[in-house]
Short mmCIF file of C-alpha atoms in Angstrom, two decimals:
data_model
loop_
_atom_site.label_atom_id
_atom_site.label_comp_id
_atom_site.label_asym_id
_atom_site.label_seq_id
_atom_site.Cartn_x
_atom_site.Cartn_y
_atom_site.Cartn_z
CA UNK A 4 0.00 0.00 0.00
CA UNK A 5 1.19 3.31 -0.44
CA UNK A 6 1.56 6.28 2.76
CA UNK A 7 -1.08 8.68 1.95
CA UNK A 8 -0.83 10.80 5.05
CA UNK A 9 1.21 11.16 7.95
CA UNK A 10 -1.22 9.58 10.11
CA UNK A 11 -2.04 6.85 7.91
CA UNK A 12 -2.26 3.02 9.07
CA UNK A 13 0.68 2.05 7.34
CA UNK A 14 3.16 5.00 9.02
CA UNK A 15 1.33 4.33 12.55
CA UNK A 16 2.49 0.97 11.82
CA UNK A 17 6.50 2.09 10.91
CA UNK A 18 6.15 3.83 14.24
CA UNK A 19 5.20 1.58 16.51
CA UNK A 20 7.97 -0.77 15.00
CA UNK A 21 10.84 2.38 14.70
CA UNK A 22 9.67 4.10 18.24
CA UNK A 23 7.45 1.59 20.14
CA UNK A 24 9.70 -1.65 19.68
CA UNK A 25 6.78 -3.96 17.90
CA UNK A 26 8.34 -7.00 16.27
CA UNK A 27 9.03 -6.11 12.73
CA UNK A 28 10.60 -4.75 10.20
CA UNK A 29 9.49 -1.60 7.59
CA UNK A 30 10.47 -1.30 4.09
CA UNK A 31 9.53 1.53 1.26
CA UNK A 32 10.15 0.99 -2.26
CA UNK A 33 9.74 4.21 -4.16
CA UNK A 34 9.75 4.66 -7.54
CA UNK A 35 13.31 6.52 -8.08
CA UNK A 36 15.77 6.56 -5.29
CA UNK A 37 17.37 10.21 -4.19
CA UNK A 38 19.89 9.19 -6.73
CA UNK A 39 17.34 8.96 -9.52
CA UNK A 40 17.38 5.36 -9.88
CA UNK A 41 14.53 3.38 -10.92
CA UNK A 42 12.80 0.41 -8.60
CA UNK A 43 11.88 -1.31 -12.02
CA UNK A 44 14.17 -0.40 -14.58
CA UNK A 45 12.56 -3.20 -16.88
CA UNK A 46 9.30 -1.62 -17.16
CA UNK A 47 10.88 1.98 -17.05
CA UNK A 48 14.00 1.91 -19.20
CA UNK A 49 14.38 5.16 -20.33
CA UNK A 50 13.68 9.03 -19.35
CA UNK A 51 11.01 9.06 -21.55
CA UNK A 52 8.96 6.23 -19.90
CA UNK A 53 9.07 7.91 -16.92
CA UNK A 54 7.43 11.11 -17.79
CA UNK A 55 4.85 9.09 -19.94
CA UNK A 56 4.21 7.23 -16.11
CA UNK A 57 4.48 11.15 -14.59
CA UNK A 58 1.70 12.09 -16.62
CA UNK A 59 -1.19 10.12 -15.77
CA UNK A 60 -1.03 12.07 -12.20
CA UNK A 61 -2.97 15.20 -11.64
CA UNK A 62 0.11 17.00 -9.48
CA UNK A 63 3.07 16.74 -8.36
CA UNK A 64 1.59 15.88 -4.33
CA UNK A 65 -0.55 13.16 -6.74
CA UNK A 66 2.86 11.23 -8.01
CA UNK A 67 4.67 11.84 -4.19
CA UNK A 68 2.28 10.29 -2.30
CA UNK A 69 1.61 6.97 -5.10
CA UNK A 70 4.95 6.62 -6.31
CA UNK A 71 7.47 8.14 -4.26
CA UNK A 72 5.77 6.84 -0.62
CA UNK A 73 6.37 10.76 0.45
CA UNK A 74 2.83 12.01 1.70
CA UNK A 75 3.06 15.85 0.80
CA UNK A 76 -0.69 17.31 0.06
CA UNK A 77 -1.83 20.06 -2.48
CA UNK A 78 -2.84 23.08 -1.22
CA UNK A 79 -6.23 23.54 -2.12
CA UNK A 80 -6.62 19.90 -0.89
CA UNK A 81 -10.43 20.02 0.89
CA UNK A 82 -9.81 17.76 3.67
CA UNK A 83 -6.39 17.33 5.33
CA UNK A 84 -4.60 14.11 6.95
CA UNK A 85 -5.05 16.37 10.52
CA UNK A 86 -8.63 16.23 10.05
CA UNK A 87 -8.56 12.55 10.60
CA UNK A 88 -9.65 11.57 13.84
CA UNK A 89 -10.16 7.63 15.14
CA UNK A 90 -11.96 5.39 17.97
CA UNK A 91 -10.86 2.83 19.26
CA UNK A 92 -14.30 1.30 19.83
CA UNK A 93 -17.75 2.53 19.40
CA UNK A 94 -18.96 4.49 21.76
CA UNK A 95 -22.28 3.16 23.71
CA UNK A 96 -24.90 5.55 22.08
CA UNK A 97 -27.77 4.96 24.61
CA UNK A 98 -25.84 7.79 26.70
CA UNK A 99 -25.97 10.55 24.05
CA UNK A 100 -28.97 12.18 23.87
CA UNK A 101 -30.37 10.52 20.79
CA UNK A 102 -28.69 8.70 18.09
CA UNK A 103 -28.95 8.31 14.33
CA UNK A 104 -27.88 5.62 12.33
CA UNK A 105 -27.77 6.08 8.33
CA UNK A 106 -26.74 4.04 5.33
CA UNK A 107 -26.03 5.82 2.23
CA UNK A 108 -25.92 4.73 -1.23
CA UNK A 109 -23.94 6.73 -3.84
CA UNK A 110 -24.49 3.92 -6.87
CA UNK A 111 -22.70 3.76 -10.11
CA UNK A 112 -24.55 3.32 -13.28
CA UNK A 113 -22.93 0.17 -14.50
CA UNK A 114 -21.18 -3.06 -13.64
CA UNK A 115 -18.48 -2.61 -16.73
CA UNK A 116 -14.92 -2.91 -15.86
CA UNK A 117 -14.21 0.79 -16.48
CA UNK A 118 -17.17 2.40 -14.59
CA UNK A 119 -17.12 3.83 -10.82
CA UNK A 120 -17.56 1.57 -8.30
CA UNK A 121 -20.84 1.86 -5.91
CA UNK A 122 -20.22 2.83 -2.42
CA UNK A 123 -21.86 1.98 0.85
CA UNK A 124 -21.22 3.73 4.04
CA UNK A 125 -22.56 3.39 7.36
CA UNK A 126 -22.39 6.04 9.63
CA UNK A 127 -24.24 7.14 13.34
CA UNK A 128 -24.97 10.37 14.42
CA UNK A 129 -25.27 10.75 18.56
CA UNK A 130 -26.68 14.47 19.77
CA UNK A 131 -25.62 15.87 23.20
CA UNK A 132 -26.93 19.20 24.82
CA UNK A 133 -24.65 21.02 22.31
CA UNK A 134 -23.46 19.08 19.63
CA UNK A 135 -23.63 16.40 17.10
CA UNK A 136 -20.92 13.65 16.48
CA UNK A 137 -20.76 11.45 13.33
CA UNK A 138 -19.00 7.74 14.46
CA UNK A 139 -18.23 5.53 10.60
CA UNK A 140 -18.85 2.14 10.71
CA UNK A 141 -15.81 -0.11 9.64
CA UNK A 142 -15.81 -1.96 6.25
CA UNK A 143 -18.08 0.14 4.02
CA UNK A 144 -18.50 -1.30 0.39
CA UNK A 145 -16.69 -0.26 -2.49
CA UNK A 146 -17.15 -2.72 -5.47
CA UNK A 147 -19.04 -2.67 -8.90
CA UNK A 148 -22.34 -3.74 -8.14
CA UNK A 149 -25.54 -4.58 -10.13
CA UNK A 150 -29.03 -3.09 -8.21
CA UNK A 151 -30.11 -6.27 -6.63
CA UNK A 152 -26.63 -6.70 -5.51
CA UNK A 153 -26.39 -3.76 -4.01
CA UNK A 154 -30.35 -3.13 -2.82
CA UNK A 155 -29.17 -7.27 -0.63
CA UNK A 156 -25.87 -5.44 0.69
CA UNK A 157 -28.06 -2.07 2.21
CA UNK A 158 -30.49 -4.01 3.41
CA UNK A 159 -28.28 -6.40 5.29
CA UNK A 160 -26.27 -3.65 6.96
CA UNK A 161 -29.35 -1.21 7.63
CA UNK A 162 -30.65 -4.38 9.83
CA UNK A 163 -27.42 -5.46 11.51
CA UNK A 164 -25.24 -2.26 11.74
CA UNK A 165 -26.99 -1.39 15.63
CA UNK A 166 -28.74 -4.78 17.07
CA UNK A 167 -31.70 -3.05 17.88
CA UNK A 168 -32.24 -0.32 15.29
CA UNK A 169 -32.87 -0.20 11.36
CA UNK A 170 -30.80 2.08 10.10
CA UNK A 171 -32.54 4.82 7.50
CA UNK A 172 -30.93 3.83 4.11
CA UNK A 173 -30.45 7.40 1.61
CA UNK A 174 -29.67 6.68 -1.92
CA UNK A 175 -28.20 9.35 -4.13
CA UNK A 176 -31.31 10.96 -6.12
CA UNK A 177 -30.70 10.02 -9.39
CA UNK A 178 -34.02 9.25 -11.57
CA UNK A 179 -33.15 5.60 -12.69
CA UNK A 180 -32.10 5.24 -9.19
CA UNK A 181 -35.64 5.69 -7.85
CA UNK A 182 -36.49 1.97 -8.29
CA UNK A 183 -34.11 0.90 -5.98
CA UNK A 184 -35.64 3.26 -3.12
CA UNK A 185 -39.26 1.47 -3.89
CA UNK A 186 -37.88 -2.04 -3.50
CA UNK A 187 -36.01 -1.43 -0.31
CA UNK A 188 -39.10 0.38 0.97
CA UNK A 189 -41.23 -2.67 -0.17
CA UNK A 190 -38.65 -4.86 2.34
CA UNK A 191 -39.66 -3.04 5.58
CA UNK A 192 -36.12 -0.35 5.46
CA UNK A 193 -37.19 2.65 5.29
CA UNK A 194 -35.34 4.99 2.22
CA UNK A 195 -35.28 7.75 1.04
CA UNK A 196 -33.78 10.40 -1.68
CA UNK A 197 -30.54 12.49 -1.05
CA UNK A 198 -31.49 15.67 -3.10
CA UNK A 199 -28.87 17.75 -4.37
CA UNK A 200 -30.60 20.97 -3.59
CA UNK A 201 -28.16 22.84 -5.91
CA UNK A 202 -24.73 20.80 -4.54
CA UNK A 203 -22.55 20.10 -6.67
CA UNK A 204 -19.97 17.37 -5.67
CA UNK A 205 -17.09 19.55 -4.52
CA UNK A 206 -19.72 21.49 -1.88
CA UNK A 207 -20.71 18.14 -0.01
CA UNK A 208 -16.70 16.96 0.29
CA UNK A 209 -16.20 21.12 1.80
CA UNK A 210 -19.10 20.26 4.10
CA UNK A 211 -17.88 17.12 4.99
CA UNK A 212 -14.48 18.63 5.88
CA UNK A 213 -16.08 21.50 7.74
CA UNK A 214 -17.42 19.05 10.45
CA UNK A 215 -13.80 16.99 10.36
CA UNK A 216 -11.93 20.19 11.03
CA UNK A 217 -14.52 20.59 13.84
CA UNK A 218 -13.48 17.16 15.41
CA UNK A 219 -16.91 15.81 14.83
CA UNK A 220 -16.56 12.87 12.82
CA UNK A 221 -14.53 9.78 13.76
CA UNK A 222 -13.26 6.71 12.02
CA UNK A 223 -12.77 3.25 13.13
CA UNK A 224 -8.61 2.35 13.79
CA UNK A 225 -9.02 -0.12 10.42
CA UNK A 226 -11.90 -0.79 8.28
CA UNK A 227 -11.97 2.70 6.81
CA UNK A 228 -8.71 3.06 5.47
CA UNK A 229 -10.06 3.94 1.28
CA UNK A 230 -12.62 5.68 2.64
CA UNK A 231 -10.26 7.71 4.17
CA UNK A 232 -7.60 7.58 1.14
CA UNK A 233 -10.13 8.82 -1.07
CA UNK A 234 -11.44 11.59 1.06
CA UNK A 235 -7.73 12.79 1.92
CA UNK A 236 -7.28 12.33 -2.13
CA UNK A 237 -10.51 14.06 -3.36
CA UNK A 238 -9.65 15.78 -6.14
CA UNK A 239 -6.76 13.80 -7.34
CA UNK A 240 -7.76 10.11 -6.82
CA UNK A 241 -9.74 8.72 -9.62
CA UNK A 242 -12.27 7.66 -7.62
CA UNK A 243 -14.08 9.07 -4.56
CA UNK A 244 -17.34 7.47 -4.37
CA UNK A 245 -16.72 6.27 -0.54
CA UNK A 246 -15.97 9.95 0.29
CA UNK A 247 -19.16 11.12 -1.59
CA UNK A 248 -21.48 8.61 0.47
CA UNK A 249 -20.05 9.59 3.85
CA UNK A 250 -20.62 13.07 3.04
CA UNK A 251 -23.93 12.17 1.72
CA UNK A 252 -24.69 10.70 5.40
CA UNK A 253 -22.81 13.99 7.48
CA UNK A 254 -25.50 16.13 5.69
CA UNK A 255 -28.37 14.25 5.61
CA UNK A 256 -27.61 13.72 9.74
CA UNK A 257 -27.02 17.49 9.54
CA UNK A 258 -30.53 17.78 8.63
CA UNK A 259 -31.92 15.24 10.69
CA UNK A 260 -34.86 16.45 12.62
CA UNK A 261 -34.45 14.70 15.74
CA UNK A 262 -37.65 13.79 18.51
CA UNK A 263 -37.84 16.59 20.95
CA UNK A 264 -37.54 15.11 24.60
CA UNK A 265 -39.61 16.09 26.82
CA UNK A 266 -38.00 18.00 29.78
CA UNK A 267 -39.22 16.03 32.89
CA UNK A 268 -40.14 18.66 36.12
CA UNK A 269 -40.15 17.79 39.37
CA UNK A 270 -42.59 20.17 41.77
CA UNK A 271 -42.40 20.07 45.52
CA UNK A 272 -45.22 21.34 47.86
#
């Protein structure tokens, strides 16, 4: 894998071997060596091969980070490897206030090899007095899914996410998408539309960051880790579908109308 950010699994890792004294050992291959020698000369024999290979990266931070193993970021990168926060374990949501658990949908339009892959993310919101947290659910889907496939996969996680509670699946409101919301409404799940109300994609990822460089949304230690690549990478990464789905989910919560609790007062005579 390659070392996205500084905080990434993989350099946590190197420094709990380098620093901490875990068994093991830690070894980086970049692409070219300070000396300007080539890992694999065979497939990159000449100057001109590598700046064909340069190319296909958006910037320079783009072809660090994949090929050199040296996590520098762009500057007008949206959300930033400090924004990253973790848990170690779920927190135990019956002692917020009230708590929130979505599944979002951001599906691709076809199975072929070279189309997007659909994205499922799980996410709970938990309200105190004052403010709202968003806790990610480890291993959220990424693969190239047909509708049944992935109408099975939402289902199965909206009903075993929180033992207890049936999570509120929101599907990306796209018009040939609107059959899929009917047939996991017909299964008892309730679903519903995530309206773009004028967003375009780079306004949800800025939202999203906005409440990750307000320390309100966590990630699990592993489980997440392309989620987080491709919200780190937005922008440059080819594909971001896992970042668009959480974001999907930290603005639907956003929204989220919770019950009003009734204040309970106590009189004495």
């Amino acid at each position: 894998g390659g070392i996205l950010h500084q905080d990434s699994f993989l350099n946590r890792l190197r420094r709990s071997i380098e620093e901490r004294g875990v068994k093991g050992t830690f070894r980086t291959y970049p692409f070219m060596d300070a000396q300007g020698n080539i890992t694999w000369p065979a497939k990159f024999p000449t100057p001109e091969s590598v700046d064909e290979e340069r190319k296909k990266y958006d910037s320079r931070a783009a072809w660090e980070r994949e090929l050199q193993l040296n996590p520098i970021q762009d500057e007008e990168q949206i959300i930033k490897p400090e924004f990253i926060l973790h848990y170690e374990r779920l927190p135990d949501f019956s002692k917020f206030d009230f708590a929130k658990t979505f599944v979002t949908i951001d599906p691709a339009s076809a199975k072929t090899e070279n189309a997007h892959f659909s994205a499922v993310v799980a996410m709970t919101a938990a309200w105190d007095k004052k403010n709202m947290y968003f806790y990610v659910h480890p291993n959220p889907i990424n693969e190239r899914l047909d509708m049944t496939e992935m109408k099975q996969k939402a289902i199965l996680i909206a009903k075993t996410i929180r033992p207890g509670n049936i999570a509120k699946i929101i599907v990306e409101d796209i018009g040939s998408q609107r059959w899929l919301i009917q047939e996991i409404n017909k299964e008892g799940v309730i679903a519903e539309a995530f309206s773009y109300r004028g967003m375009d994609k780079d306004t949800k990822i800025k939202i999203l960051g906005a409440h990750m460089q307000e320390k309100r949304v966590f990630f699990p230690q592993t489980g997440a880790e392309e989620l987080i690549k491709q919200s780190v990478e937005y922008g440059v990464a080819k594909y971001n579908d896992l970042a668009d789905a959480l974001a999907m989910a930290v603005i639907t919560a956003s929204d989220y109308k919770r019950p009003v609790i009734p204040e309970i007062l106590t009189f004495y005579w």
